[in-house]
Coordinates of C-alpha atoms and ligand atoms in Angstrom, one line a residue:
M1 CA -25.8 -0.3 -1.9
A2 CA -22.6 0.0 0.5
D3 CA -24.2 -1.9 3.1
K4 CA -24.8 -5.2 1.0
S5 CA -23.7 -7.9 3.0
V6 CA -21.9 -11.0 2.0
I7 CA -21.1 -14.4 3.8
V8 CA -18.1 -16.5 2.7
I9 CA -18.0 -20.0 3.5
G10 CA -14.6 -21.1 4.3
G11 CA -11.3 -19.2 5.0
G12 CA -8.8 -20.9 2.9
I13 CA -6.9 -18.5 0.2
A14 CA -10.0 -18.2 -1.9
G15 CA -12.4 -17.3 0.9
L16 CA -9.9 -14.8 2.4
S17 CA -9.5 -13.2 -1.3
A18 CA -13.2 -13.0 -1.6
G19 CA -13.4 -11.6 1.8
C20 CA -10.6 -8.8 1.2
Y21 CA -12.0 -8.0 -2.3
G22 CA -15.4 -7.8 -0.8
Q23 CA -14.4 -5.3 1.8
M24 CA -12.1 -3.1 -0.5
N25 CA -15.3 -2.8 -2.5
G26 CA -17.5 -1.9 0.2
Y27 CA -19.6 -5.0 1.1
R28 CA -20.0 -6.2 4.6
T29 CA -18.2 -9.5 4.6
Q30 CA -18.3 -12.2 7.2
I31 CA -16.0 -15.5 6.7
F32 CA -17.3 -18.6 8.4
E33 CA -14.6 -21.2 8.9
M34 CA -14.9 -24.5 10.4
H35 CA -11.2 -24.7 11.7
D36 CA -9.6 -22.7 14.3
H37 CA -7.5 -20.7 12.1
A38 CA -7.4 -19.3 8.4
G39 CA -5.4 -20.8 5.4
G40 CA -7.2 -24.1 4.5
L41 CA -4.8 -26.3 2.9
C42 CA -2.4 -23.7 2.7
T43 CA -1.3 -24.2 6.3
S44 CA 1.5 -25.2 8.6
W45 CA 1.4 -26.9 12.1
R46 CA 3.7 -27.0 15.0
R47 CA 5.2 -30.1 16.2
N48 CA 7.8 -29.9 19.0
S49 CA 10.2 -26.8 17.9
Y50 CA 9.4 -27.3 14.3
T51 CA 7.0 -25.9 11.9
I52 CA 5.7 -28.3 9.4
N53 CA 5.1 -26.4 6.0
G54 CA 2.0 -28.1 4.8
S55 CA 1.4 -26.8 1.5
I56 CA 3.8 -24.4 -0.7
H57 CA 6.7 -25.8 -2.8
L58 CA 6.4 -22.8 -5.2
L59 CA 4.5 -19.8 -5.1
V60 CA 3.7 -18.4 -8.6
G61 CA 3.6 -14.8 -9.0
S62 CA 6.2 -14.3 -6.1
S63 CA 7.9 -11.2 -8.1
P64 CA 7.0 -8.2 -10.1
G65 CA 7.7 -9.9 -13.3
S66 CA 4.1 -11.7 -13.0
N67 CA 1.0 -10.3 -13.4
I68 CA -0.1 -12.4 -10.3
Y69 CA 2.3 -10.4 -8.0
R70 CA 0.0 -7.5 -8.1
I71 CA -2.9 -9.8 -6.3
W72 CA -0.7 -11.0 -3.6
E73 CA 0.2 -7.3 -3.0
E74 CA -3.5 -6.5 -2.9
L75 CA -4.1 -9.2 -0.4
G76 CA -0.9 -8.0 1.7
A77 CA 0.7 -11.6 1.2
I78 CA 4.1 -10.6 -0.4
Q79 CA 5.0 -7.4 1.2
G80 CA 8.4 -8.0 3.2
R81 CA 8.4 -11.6 2.6
R82 CA 11.8 -13.1 1.5
I83 CA 11.6 -15.7 -1.4
V84 CA 13.8 -18.3 -2.1
Y85 CA 14.5 -18.6 -5.8
F86 CA 15.9 -22.3 -6.8
E87 CA 18.7 -23.2 -9.4
K88 CA 17.2 -26.5 -9.6
Y89 CA 13.7 -27.6 -9.9
L90 CA 14.5 -31.4 -9.0
R91 CA 17.5 -33.7 -8.5
F92 CA 16.7 -36.9 -9.8
E93 CA 18.9 -40.0 -9.1
G94 CA 18.2 -42.8 -11.6
T95 CA 18.4 -46.4 -11.1
D96 CA 21.5 -46.7 -13.1
G97 CA 23.3 -44.5 -10.7
R98 CA 23.3 -41.4 -13.0
T99 CA 22.1 -38.0 -11.7
F100 CA 19.8 -35.4 -13.7
I101 CA 19.1 -32.2 -12.8
L102 CA 16.1 -30.2 -13.7
Y103 CA 17.7 -26.9 -13.8
T104 CA 15.5 -23.9 -13.5
N105 CA 17.8 -21.9 -16.2
I106 CA 16.5 -23.4 -19.6
D107 CA 20.0 -22.8 -21.4
R108 CA 21.7 -24.8 -18.5
L109 CA 19.2 -27.3 -18.5
E110 CA 19.4 -27.8 -22.4
E111 CA 23.3 -28.1 -22.0
H112 CA 23.1 -30.7 -19.2
M113 CA 20.3 -32.9 -21.2
M114 CA 22.5 -32.6 -24.2
E115 CA 25.4 -33.9 -22.1
L116 CA 23.2 -36.7 -20.9
A117 CA 21.3 -37.9 -23.8
R118 CA 22.8 -36.7 -27.2
E119 CA 20.8 -39.4 -28.8
D120 CA 17.5 -37.7 -27.9
Y121 CA 19.0 -34.5 -29.7
K122 CA 15.6 -33.8 -31.5
L123 CA 13.3 -34.6 -28.8
I124 CA 15.3 -32.3 -26.1
K125 CA 15.5 -29.5 -28.7
E126 CA 11.6 -29.7 -28.8
F127 CA 11.0 -29.6 -25.2
I128 CA 13.4 -26.8 -24.6
K129 CA 11.9 -24.7 -27.3
G130 CA 8.6 -25.5 -25.5
V131 CA 9.7 -24.0 -22.5
R132 CA 11.2 -20.9 -24.1
I133 CA 7.8 -20.3 -25.8
F134 CA 5.7 -20.3 -22.6
T135 CA 8.2 -17.8 -20.9
R136 CA 6.4 -15.4 -23.3
L137 CA 3.0 -16.2 -22.5
K138 CA 1.0 -14.2 -20.0
M139 CA -2.6 -14.9 -19.5
P140 CA -4.7 -12.0 -18.6
I141 CA -6.2 -12.3 -15.2
E142 CA -7.4 -8.7 -14.4
K143 CA -10.9 -9.6 -15.3
A144 CA -13.2 -12.3 -14.5
P145 CA -13.8 -14.2 -17.5
E146 CA -17.6 -14.0 -17.0
L147 CA -17.6 -10.4 -17.6
Y148 CA -15.7 -10.5 -20.8
R149 CA -17.3 -8.5 -23.6
P150 CA -16.8 -9.5 -27.0
I151 CA -13.8 -7.1 -27.5
D152 CA -12.1 -9.0 -24.5
G153 CA -12.8 -12.0 -26.2
L154 CA -11.3 -11.0 -29.3
K155 CA -8.2 -9.3 -27.4
L156 CA -7.7 -12.9 -25.6
L157 CA -8.0 -14.7 -28.9
L158 CA -5.2 -12.4 -30.4
K159 CA -3.2 -12.8 -27.5
I160 CA -3.3 -16.6 -27.5
L161 CA -3.5 -17.3 -31.1
P162 CA 0.2 -17.2 -31.7
Y163 CA 0.5 -20.1 -28.8
A164 CA -2.8 -21.9 -30.2
G165 CA -0.6 -24.7 -32.0
V166 CA 1.9 -25.0 -29.4
I167 CA -0.6 -25.3 -26.6
R168 CA -2.7 -27.7 -28.5
K169 CA 0.5 -29.9 -29.3
W170 CA 1.7 -29.9 -25.4
V171 CA -1.6 -30.3 -23.7
R172 CA -2.5 -33.4 -25.5
I173 CA 0.6 -35.3 -24.5
S174 CA 0.8 -36.8 -20.9
M175 CA 4.1 -36.7 -18.8
R176 CA 4.0 -40.4 -19.3
D177 CA 3.5 -40.5 -22.7
F178 CA 6.3 -38.2 -23.6
A179 CA 8.6 -40.0 -21.5
T180 CA 8.4 -43.1 -23.8
H181 CA 9.7 -41.1 -26.8
F182 CA 13.1 -40.7 -24.9
K183 CA 15.7 -43.4 -26.1
N184 CA 17.9 -42.6 -23.2
P185 CA 16.9 -44.7 -19.9
L186 CA 17.6 -41.9 -17.4
L187 CA 15.5 -39.3 -19.2
N188 CA 12.7 -41.8 -19.8
E189 CA 12.6 -42.7 -16.0
V190 CA 12.6 -38.9 -15.2
F191 CA 9.7 -38.0 -17.0
S192 CA 7.7 -41.1 -16.1
S193 CA 8.3 -41.0 -12.5
I194 CA 7.9 -37.2 -11.7
W195 CA 4.9 -35.2 -10.6
F196 CA 1.6 -36.9 -11.8
P197 CA 2.1 -39.0 -15.0
E198 CA -1.4 -38.0 -16.2
V199 CA -0.5 -34.5 -16.3
P200 CA -0.1 -32.6 -19.5
M201 CA 3.4 -31.8 -20.4
L202 CA 2.3 -28.1 -21.0
F203 CA 2.0 -28.2 -17.3
I204 CA 6.0 -28.7 -16.6
L205 CA 6.6 -26.4 -19.5
I206 CA 4.7 -23.6 -17.9
M207 CA 6.3 -24.2 -14.6
L208 CA 9.8 -24.3 -15.9
G209 CA 9.2 -21.0 -18.0
L210 CA 7.9 -19.5 -14.7
T211 CA 10.9 -20.8 -12.6
H212 CA 13.5 -19.7 -15.2
Q213 CA 12.1 -16.2 -15.1
K214 CA 12.1 -16.1 -11.4
I215 CA 8.5 -15.6 -10.9
A216 CA 7.8 -18.7 -9.1
G217 CA 9.6 -19.0 -5.6
Y218 CA 9.3 -20.1 -2.3
P219 CA 8.1 -17.9 0.4
V220 CA 10.4 -18.1 3.6
G221 CA 8.2 -18.5 6.7
G222 CA 6.0 -21.4 5.0
S223 CA 2.5 -21.8 4.2
L224 CA 0.7 -20.6 7.3
A225 CA 2.5 -17.3 7.6
F226 CA 1.4 -16.9 4.1
S227 CA -2.1 -17.2 4.7
Q228 CA -2.0 -15.6 8.0
A229 CA -0.9 -12.3 6.4
I230 CA -4.2 -12.4 4.0
E231 CA -6.1 -13.2 7.2
R232 CA -4.6 -9.9 8.8
R233 CA -5.3 -8.0 5.8
Y234 CA -8.8 -9.0 5.7
L235 CA -9.2 -8.0 9.4
D236 CA -7.6 -4.7 8.6
L237 CA -9.9 -4.2 5.9
G238 CA -12.8 -4.4 8.4
G239 CA -13.8 -8.0 7.8
E240 CA -15.2 -10.5 10.2
F241 CA -13.8 -13.9 10.7
H242 CA -15.9 -16.6 12.5
Y243 CA -13.5 -19.4 13.8
H244 CA -14.9 -22.9 14.9
S245 CA -17.9 -22.2 12.5
R246 CA -19.0 -25.3 10.5
V247 CA -21.8 -24.3 8.0
S248 CA -24.0 -27.2 7.8
K249 CA -26.7 -25.6 5.2
I250 CA -26.9 -22.8 2.8
L251 CA -30.7 -21.5 3.4
V252 CA -32.6 -20.9 0.3
E253 CA -36.1 -18.8 -0.2
N254 CA -37.6 -18.5 -3.8
N255 CA -34.3 -19.9 -5.1
H256 CA -32.3 -17.2 -3.8
A257 CA -29.5 -17.9 -1.1
V258 CA -30.6 -15.9 1.7
A259 CA -28.5 -17.5 4.9
I260 CA -26.4 -20.0 6.5
K261 CA -26.8 -22.2 9.2
L262 CA -24.0 -23.5 11.2
E263 CA -23.7 -26.8 13.0
D264 CA -24.6 -25.0 16.3
G265 CA -27.9 -24.4 14.7
S266 CA -27.6 -20.5 14.6
E267 CA -28.6 -18.8 11.2
H268 CA -26.9 -16.0 9.5
R269 CA -28.4 -13.9 6.8
A270 CA -26.6 -12.0 4.0
D271 CA -27.6 -10.6 0.4
F272 CA -24.9 -12.9 -1.1
V273 CA -23.6 -16.1 0.2
I274 CA -20.2 -17.2 -1.6
S275 CA -19.0 -20.9 -0.9
A276 CA -15.3 -21.1 -1.0
A277 CA -15.4 -24.4 0.7
D278 CA -15.0 -27.8 -0.7
G279 CA -17.5 -28.2 -3.8
Y280 CA -18.7 -31.6 -3.2
T281 CA -19.7 -30.6 0.3
T282 CA -21.2 -27.3 -1.1
I283 CA -23.4 -28.6 -3.8
F284 CA -24.5 -32.2 -2.6
D285 CA -24.6 -31.4 1.5
M286 CA -25.2 -27.8 2.1
L287 CA -27.6 -27.4 -0.9
D288 CA -28.9 -31.0 -0.7
G289 CA -28.1 -31.6 -4.4
K290 CA -31.1 -29.3 -5.5
Y291 CA -29.1 -27.2 -7.7
V292 CA -27.3 -29.2 -10.2
N293 CA -27.5 -30.3 -13.8
K294 CA -26.0 -33.1 -15.7
T295 CA -22.7 -31.3 -16.3
I296 CA -22.3 -30.7 -12.6
R297 CA -22.9 -34.3 -11.7
S298 CA -20.7 -35.6 -14.4
Y299 CA -17.8 -33.6 -12.9
Y300 CA -18.3 -35.4 -9.5
K301 CA -18.8 -38.7 -11.3
E302 CA -15.9 -38.7 -14.0
L303 CA -13.2 -35.9 -13.4
P304 CA -9.9 -37.3 -11.7
I305 CA -8.8 -35.4 -8.6
F306 CA -5.2 -34.8 -7.6
P307 CA -4.6 -37.6 -5.3
P308 CA -4.8 -37.4 -1.3
L309 CA -1.5 -37.5 0.3
I310 CA 0.5 -39.2 2.9
H311 CA 2.5 -36.4 4.3
V312 CA 5.7 -37.5 6.3
A313 CA 7.2 -34.7 8.1
L314 CA 10.6 -35.2 10.1
G315 CA 12.5 -33.0 12.2
V316 CA 16.3 -33.7 12.1
N317 CA 19.1 -32.5 14.5
H318 CA 21.2 -31.7 11.7
S319 CA 21.6 -28.5 9.5
F320 CA 22.3 -30.1 6.0
E321 CA 24.4 -27.0 5.5
G322 CA 25.9 -26.8 2.1
M323 CA 23.6 -29.4 0.5
P324 CA 22.2 -27.7 -2.7
S325 CA 18.5 -27.5 -2.5
S326 CA 15.9 -27.4 -5.1
A327 CA 12.3 -26.5 -5.6
T328 CA 10.9 -30.1 -5.3
G329 CA 13.6 -31.7 -3.7
L330 CA 15.6 -34.9 -4.3
N331 CA 14.1 -37.9 -5.8
F332 CA 15.9 -41.3 -5.5
P333 CA 15.5 -45.1 -5.9
L334 CA 14.9 -47.4 -2.9
E335 CA 17.5 -50.2 -2.8
E336 CA 14.5 -52.4 -2.2
P337 CA 10.8 -51.5 -2.7
V338 CA 8.7 -50.6 0.3
T339 CA 5.0 -51.0 0.6
I340 CA 3.1 -48.0 2.0
A341 CA -0.6 -48.0 2.5
G342 CA -1.0 -51.1 0.3
K343 CA 1.1 -49.6 -2.7
E344 CA 4.5 -50.7 -3.7
L345 CA 6.9 -47.5 -3.6
K346 CA 10.3 -48.0 -5.5
R347 CA 11.4 -44.3 -5.6
L348 CA 11.0 -41.7 -3.2
G349 CA 10.8 -37.8 -3.5
V350 CA 12.2 -35.8 -0.1
R351 CA 12.3 -32.1 0.2
I352 CA 14.8 -31.1 2.8
H353 CA 13.9 -27.3 3.8
N354 CA 17.5 -26.1 4.7
F355 CA 16.4 -23.0 2.7
D356 CA 13.8 -22.1 5.2
P357 CA 15.5 -21.5 8.8
T358 CA 12.2 -20.4 10.2
L359 CA 10.9 -24.2 10.2
A360 CA 13.4 -25.5 12.6
P361 CA 15.5 -24.5 15.4
S362 CA 19.0 -23.4 14.5
G363 CA 20.9 -26.1 13.2
K364 CA 18.3 -28.3 12.6
T365 CA 16.0 -29.2 9.7
F366 CA 12.7 -29.8 8.6
I367 CA 12.2 -32.6 5.9
R368 CA 9.1 -33.7 4.0
I369 CA 8.1 -36.6 1.9
I370 CA 4.6 -36.8 0.0
I371 CA 3.3 -39.9 -1.1
P372 CA 0.2 -39.9 -3.2
S373 CA -2.3 -42.4 -1.5
D374 CA -5.9 -43.5 -1.7
Y375 CA -8.8 -42.1 0.3
A376 CA -10.9 -45.4 0.2
Y377 CA -8.0 -47.2 2.0
W378 CA -7.7 -45.0 4.9
K379 CA -11.3 -44.2 5.3
S380 CA -11.7 -47.9 6.0
L381 CA -8.6 -48.2 8.2
R382 CA -9.8 -45.0 10.2
E383 CA -12.8 -47.1 11.5
D384 CA -10.4 -48.8 13.6
L385 CA -8.3 -46.2 15.5
N386 CA -5.5 -48.3 16.7
R387 CA -4.8 -49.9 13.5
Y388 CA -4.7 -46.5 11.7
R389 CA -2.4 -45.1 14.4
A390 CA -0.1 -48.2 14.1
E391 CA -0.1 -47.9 10.3
K392 CA 1.1 -44.2 10.4
E393 CA 3.7 -45.2 13.0
Q394 CA 4.9 -48.0 10.4
I395 CA 4.9 -45.5 7.7
A396 CA 7.1 -43.1 9.6
D397 CA 9.4 -45.9 10.6
Q398 CA 9.8 -47.3 7.1
M399 CA 10.6 -43.5 5.8
I400 CA 13.3 -43.2 8.1
A401 CA 14.8 -46.3 7.5
V402 CA 14.8 -45.5 3.9
L403 CA 16.2 -42.0 4.5
D404 CA 19.0 -43.5 6.9
R405 CA 20.3 -45.8 4.0
R406 CA 20.3 -42.8 1.8
F407 CA 21.9 -40.3 4.4
P408 CA 23.7 -42.8 6.6
G409 CA 23.2 -42.0 10.3
L410 CA 20.0 -40.0 9.7
A411 CA 17.7 -42.3 11.9
R412 CA 19.3 -41.3 15.2
L413 CA 19.2 -37.5 14.4
V414 CA 15.2 -37.6 13.9
E415 CA 13.8 -35.9 16.9
M416 CA 10.3 -35.3 15.5
R417 CA 8.1 -37.6 13.3
D418 CA 4.5 -36.6 12.0
V419 CA 2.4 -38.4 9.5
A420 CA -1.1 -36.8 8.1
T421 CA -3.1 -38.8 5.7
P422 CA -6.0 -38.3 3.4
I423 CA -8.2 -38.7 6.7
T424 CA -6.3 -35.6 8.1
Y425 CA -6.5 -33.5 5.1
Y426 CA -10.5 -34.4 4.8
H427 CA -10.7 -33.9 8.5
Y428 CA -9.2 -30.4 8.7
T429 CA -10.3 -28.9 5.2
G430 CA -13.2 -30.9 4.5
N431 CA -11.8 -31.5 1.0
W432 CA -13.6 -34.3 -1.2
Q433 CA -11.8 -37.6 -1.0
G434 CA -9.0 -35.5 0.9
S435 CA -7.8 -34.2 -2.5
H436 CA -4.8 -31.9 -1.9
E437 CA -5.6 -29.6 -4.8
G438 CA -8.9 -30.3 -6.4
W439 CA -9.4 -31.3 -10.2
L440 CA -6.4 -32.9 -11.6
L441 CA -5.0 -31.4 -14.8
T442 CA -5.9 -33.4 -17.5
P443 CA -6.0 -32.5 -21.3
Q444 CA -9.7 -32.9 -20.7
T445 CA -9.8 -30.7 -17.6
W446 CA -7.5 -28.1 -18.9
R447 CA -10.1 -26.6 -21.2
L448 CA -13.0 -26.8 -18.8
R449 CA -14.5 -23.4 -17.8
M450 CA -16.5 -24.2 -14.7
K451 CA -19.3 -21.9 -13.7
K452 CA -19.2 -19.9 -10.4
T453 CA -22.8 -20.4 -10.0
L454 CA -25.2 -23.2 -9.8
P455 CA -28.2 -23.6 -12.0
G456 CA -31.4 -22.2 -10.6
L457 CA -30.0 -20.6 -7.7
D458 CA -29.6 -16.8 -7.3
N459 CA -27.5 -14.8 -5.0
F460 CA -24.9 -17.4 -4.6
Y461 CA -21.5 -18.0 -5.8
M462 CA -18.6 -20.6 -5.7
A463 CA -14.8 -19.4 -5.4
G464 CA -11.7 -21.8 -5.0
Q465 CA -10.0 -25.0 -6.3
W466 CA -13.4 -26.8 -7.0
I467 CA -14.2 -24.5 -9.7
E468 CA -10.8 -24.0 -11.2
P469 CA -9.3 -27.2 -12.3
G470 CA -5.7 -27.7 -11.7
G471 CA -6.2 -25.7 -8.4
G472 CA -3.4 -24.1 -6.6
L473 CA -2.7 -20.9 -4.6
P474 CA -3.4 -18.3 -7.9
P475 CA -6.4 -19.8 -9.1
A476 CA -7.9 -19.7 -5.7
A477 CA -7.0 -16.2 -5.1
I478 CA -8.1 -15.1 -8.5
S479 CA -11.4 -17.2 -8.2
G480 CA -12.3 -15.1 -5.2
R481 CA -11.4 -11.8 -6.6
N482 CA -13.4 -12.6 -9.5
V483 CA -16.7 -13.3 -7.5
I484 CA -16.5 -9.8 -6.2
Q485 CA -15.9 -8.4 -9.7
I486 CA -19.0 -10.0 -10.6
L487 CA -21.1 -8.7 -7.6
C488 CA -19.6 -5.3 -8.6
K489 CA -20.8 -5.4 -12.0
R490 CA -24.2 -6.7 -10.7
D491 CA -24.5 -3.9 -8.2
K492 CA -23.3 -1.2 -11.1
K493 CA -20.3 -0.1 -9.4
P494 CA -16.7 -0.3 -10.3
F495 CA -14.5 -2.6 -9.1
V496 CA -11.7 -1.2 -6.9
T497 CA -8.5 -2.4 -5.4
T498 CA -6.0 -1.1 -3.0
V499 CA -2.5 -2.3 -2.0
P500 CA -1.5 -2.0 1.6
Ligands
FAD601 C1 0.9 -30.5 0.1 C2 0.3 -29.5 -0.6 C3 1.2 -28.7 -1.7 C4 0.9 -28.0 -2.3 N1 1.8 -27.0 -2.9 C5 1.2 -26.0 -3.8 C6 2.2 -25.4 -4.4 O1 3.4 -25.3 -4.2 N2 1.7 -24.1 -5.1 C7 0.2 -24.0 -5.1 O2 -0.1 -22.9 -5.7 N3 -0.5 -24.5 -4.3 C8 -0.1 -25.9 -3.7 N4 -1.0 -26.4 -3.1 C9 -2.3 -26.3 -3.3 C10 -2.9 -25.2 -2.6 O3 -2.7 -25.3 -1.1 C11 -4.5 -25.4 -2.9 O4 -5.0 -25.4 -4.1 C12 -5.3 -24.2 -2.2 O5 -4.6 -23.6 -0.8 C13 -6.9 -24.1 -2.2 O6 -7.3 -23.1 -1.5 P1 -8.7 -22.9 -1.6 O7 -9.1 -21.9 -0.7 O8 -9.6 -23.3 -2.9 O9 -9.3 -24.4 -0.6 P2 -9.0 -24.7 0.8 O10 -7.7 -24.5 1.2 O11 -9.4 -26.1 0.9 O12 -10.3 -24.0 1.7 C14 -11.4 -24.2 1.8 C15 -11.8 -23.8 3.3 O13 -13.1 -24.1 3.7 C16 -13.1 -24.4 5.1 N5 -14.4 -25.3 5.1 C17 -14.6 -26.4 4.5 N6 -16.0 -26.8 4.9 C18 -16.4 -26.0 5.6 C19 -17.7 -25.8 6.1 N7 -18.8 -26.7 6.3 N8 -17.9 -24.7 7.0 C20 -16.8 -23.9 7.0 N9 -15.7 -23.8 6.5 C21 -15.6 -25.0 5.8 C22 -11.9 -25.4 5.2 O14 -11.5 -25.6 6.5 C23 -10.8 -24.4 4.4 O15 -10.4 -23.5 5.3 C24 -0.4 -27.7 -2.3 C25 -1.2 -28.5 -1.5 C26 -0.7 -29.5 -0.5 C27 -1.7 -29.8 0.6

């Protein structure tokens, strides 16, 4: 039993997690990753003397008050890491010239909202009450839902029951719909412009509850440093990581996954195969769509995904010292709308990383702008490499010009510029349509419990953001852990963990 082998496809957070817990539990694991380093979407890259933080705004479970903290500890990701906790979630400048601050402290936020919009007294009270309620809810994560016995189900039900009404209420209303209830034009503008408008209000209530409790913060060092800590933990546990190893097929005998075939033609056998790579590629390419049912097909036909992004990174020879920072940055209206990748942009969100000195040389700052975009647009553009490159350059020019109006003089201080597109995300991580976080959280996807197995295929499991609607780092790590719990149960041995 101790010698059973596991192949993990993909070395993102989910794959690394599956690898680490596999090693902790006596499996011989190997991770096959197509890229030249681990991390997947949770990555950073270097340009000149800057480090571009490619993922984390907020890490949920960054302090011991959260039950997810223990998982980051087991994965060796959090030890010794300095975490920044923000007083502000967002600074929002309205078109009417007024400013709204989404404070992370609920009392401060309530006071501020009341000062701004007394006419929305009742709605603000309701919103704040919602945030407070969700500071008390802790979802159990210790055990894989697939292993729940009736008693576990009952315990969960009893835990959730007091919140059932309030969850039902807030999950049904999207940010966009909630916004329409405000009489105050600024608050209306805030709630209809931030995050993704289809996302249920429940999401923002939970996020504010977490930031209020200071259990979601930003890990200094950025995304790749975070992933690399887990990669180190995996190697220390004796795991084998294969870089530059793109898996093209999962080989099946008698409906059992038995091996993988790499692009170079080599085959590697194992007792179990876990795919922590993109869901669409796994199901429809690596397995040729042979192990699907109507439900799975409907996911990939009908469910909305987190849109792919245009990611503009700038290195600026300015410290922005003393400028208050916030978790998601500054959102401001443009004097004149600009057209970016075929879409009109009237506002801009910018995150000035003056709180992480590791990302830029002393006295300088890394800045990023994220713009949701359209995969089909970029796919077609990419067919003509010159046009594709020219469009990226144009976007960088436009963003610098816009920022220069908001921060006069900034343009001449820009010394690094880098634009990643949905094609970049697809190219480096294989994610379907370049999505940056998998299935979008909506009232419909919130309730979905996707299976970690495929119908008719044994010895095979999936982990990662494509089986966890809403995506993100904690679900990725938890799903990798869950799959190993399932294997342990199958092999009739206790699931064990260690903390380095
Ligand atoms: C700009 C941005 C901001 C974000 N902000 C946050 C945040 O603040 N908080 C948060 O929690 N989450 C955030 N996320 C989301 C989070 O980064 C992802 O949800 C998470 O990293 C997904 O992990 P994963 O392991 O499931 O998938 P991935 O990271 O996609 O990992 C899959 C891995 O599989 C590899 N792979 C794919 N195909 C193959 C193949 N054929 N052979 C071998 N290997 C293959 C890929 O190279 C990749 O390494 C953000 C993401 C982005 C892009």
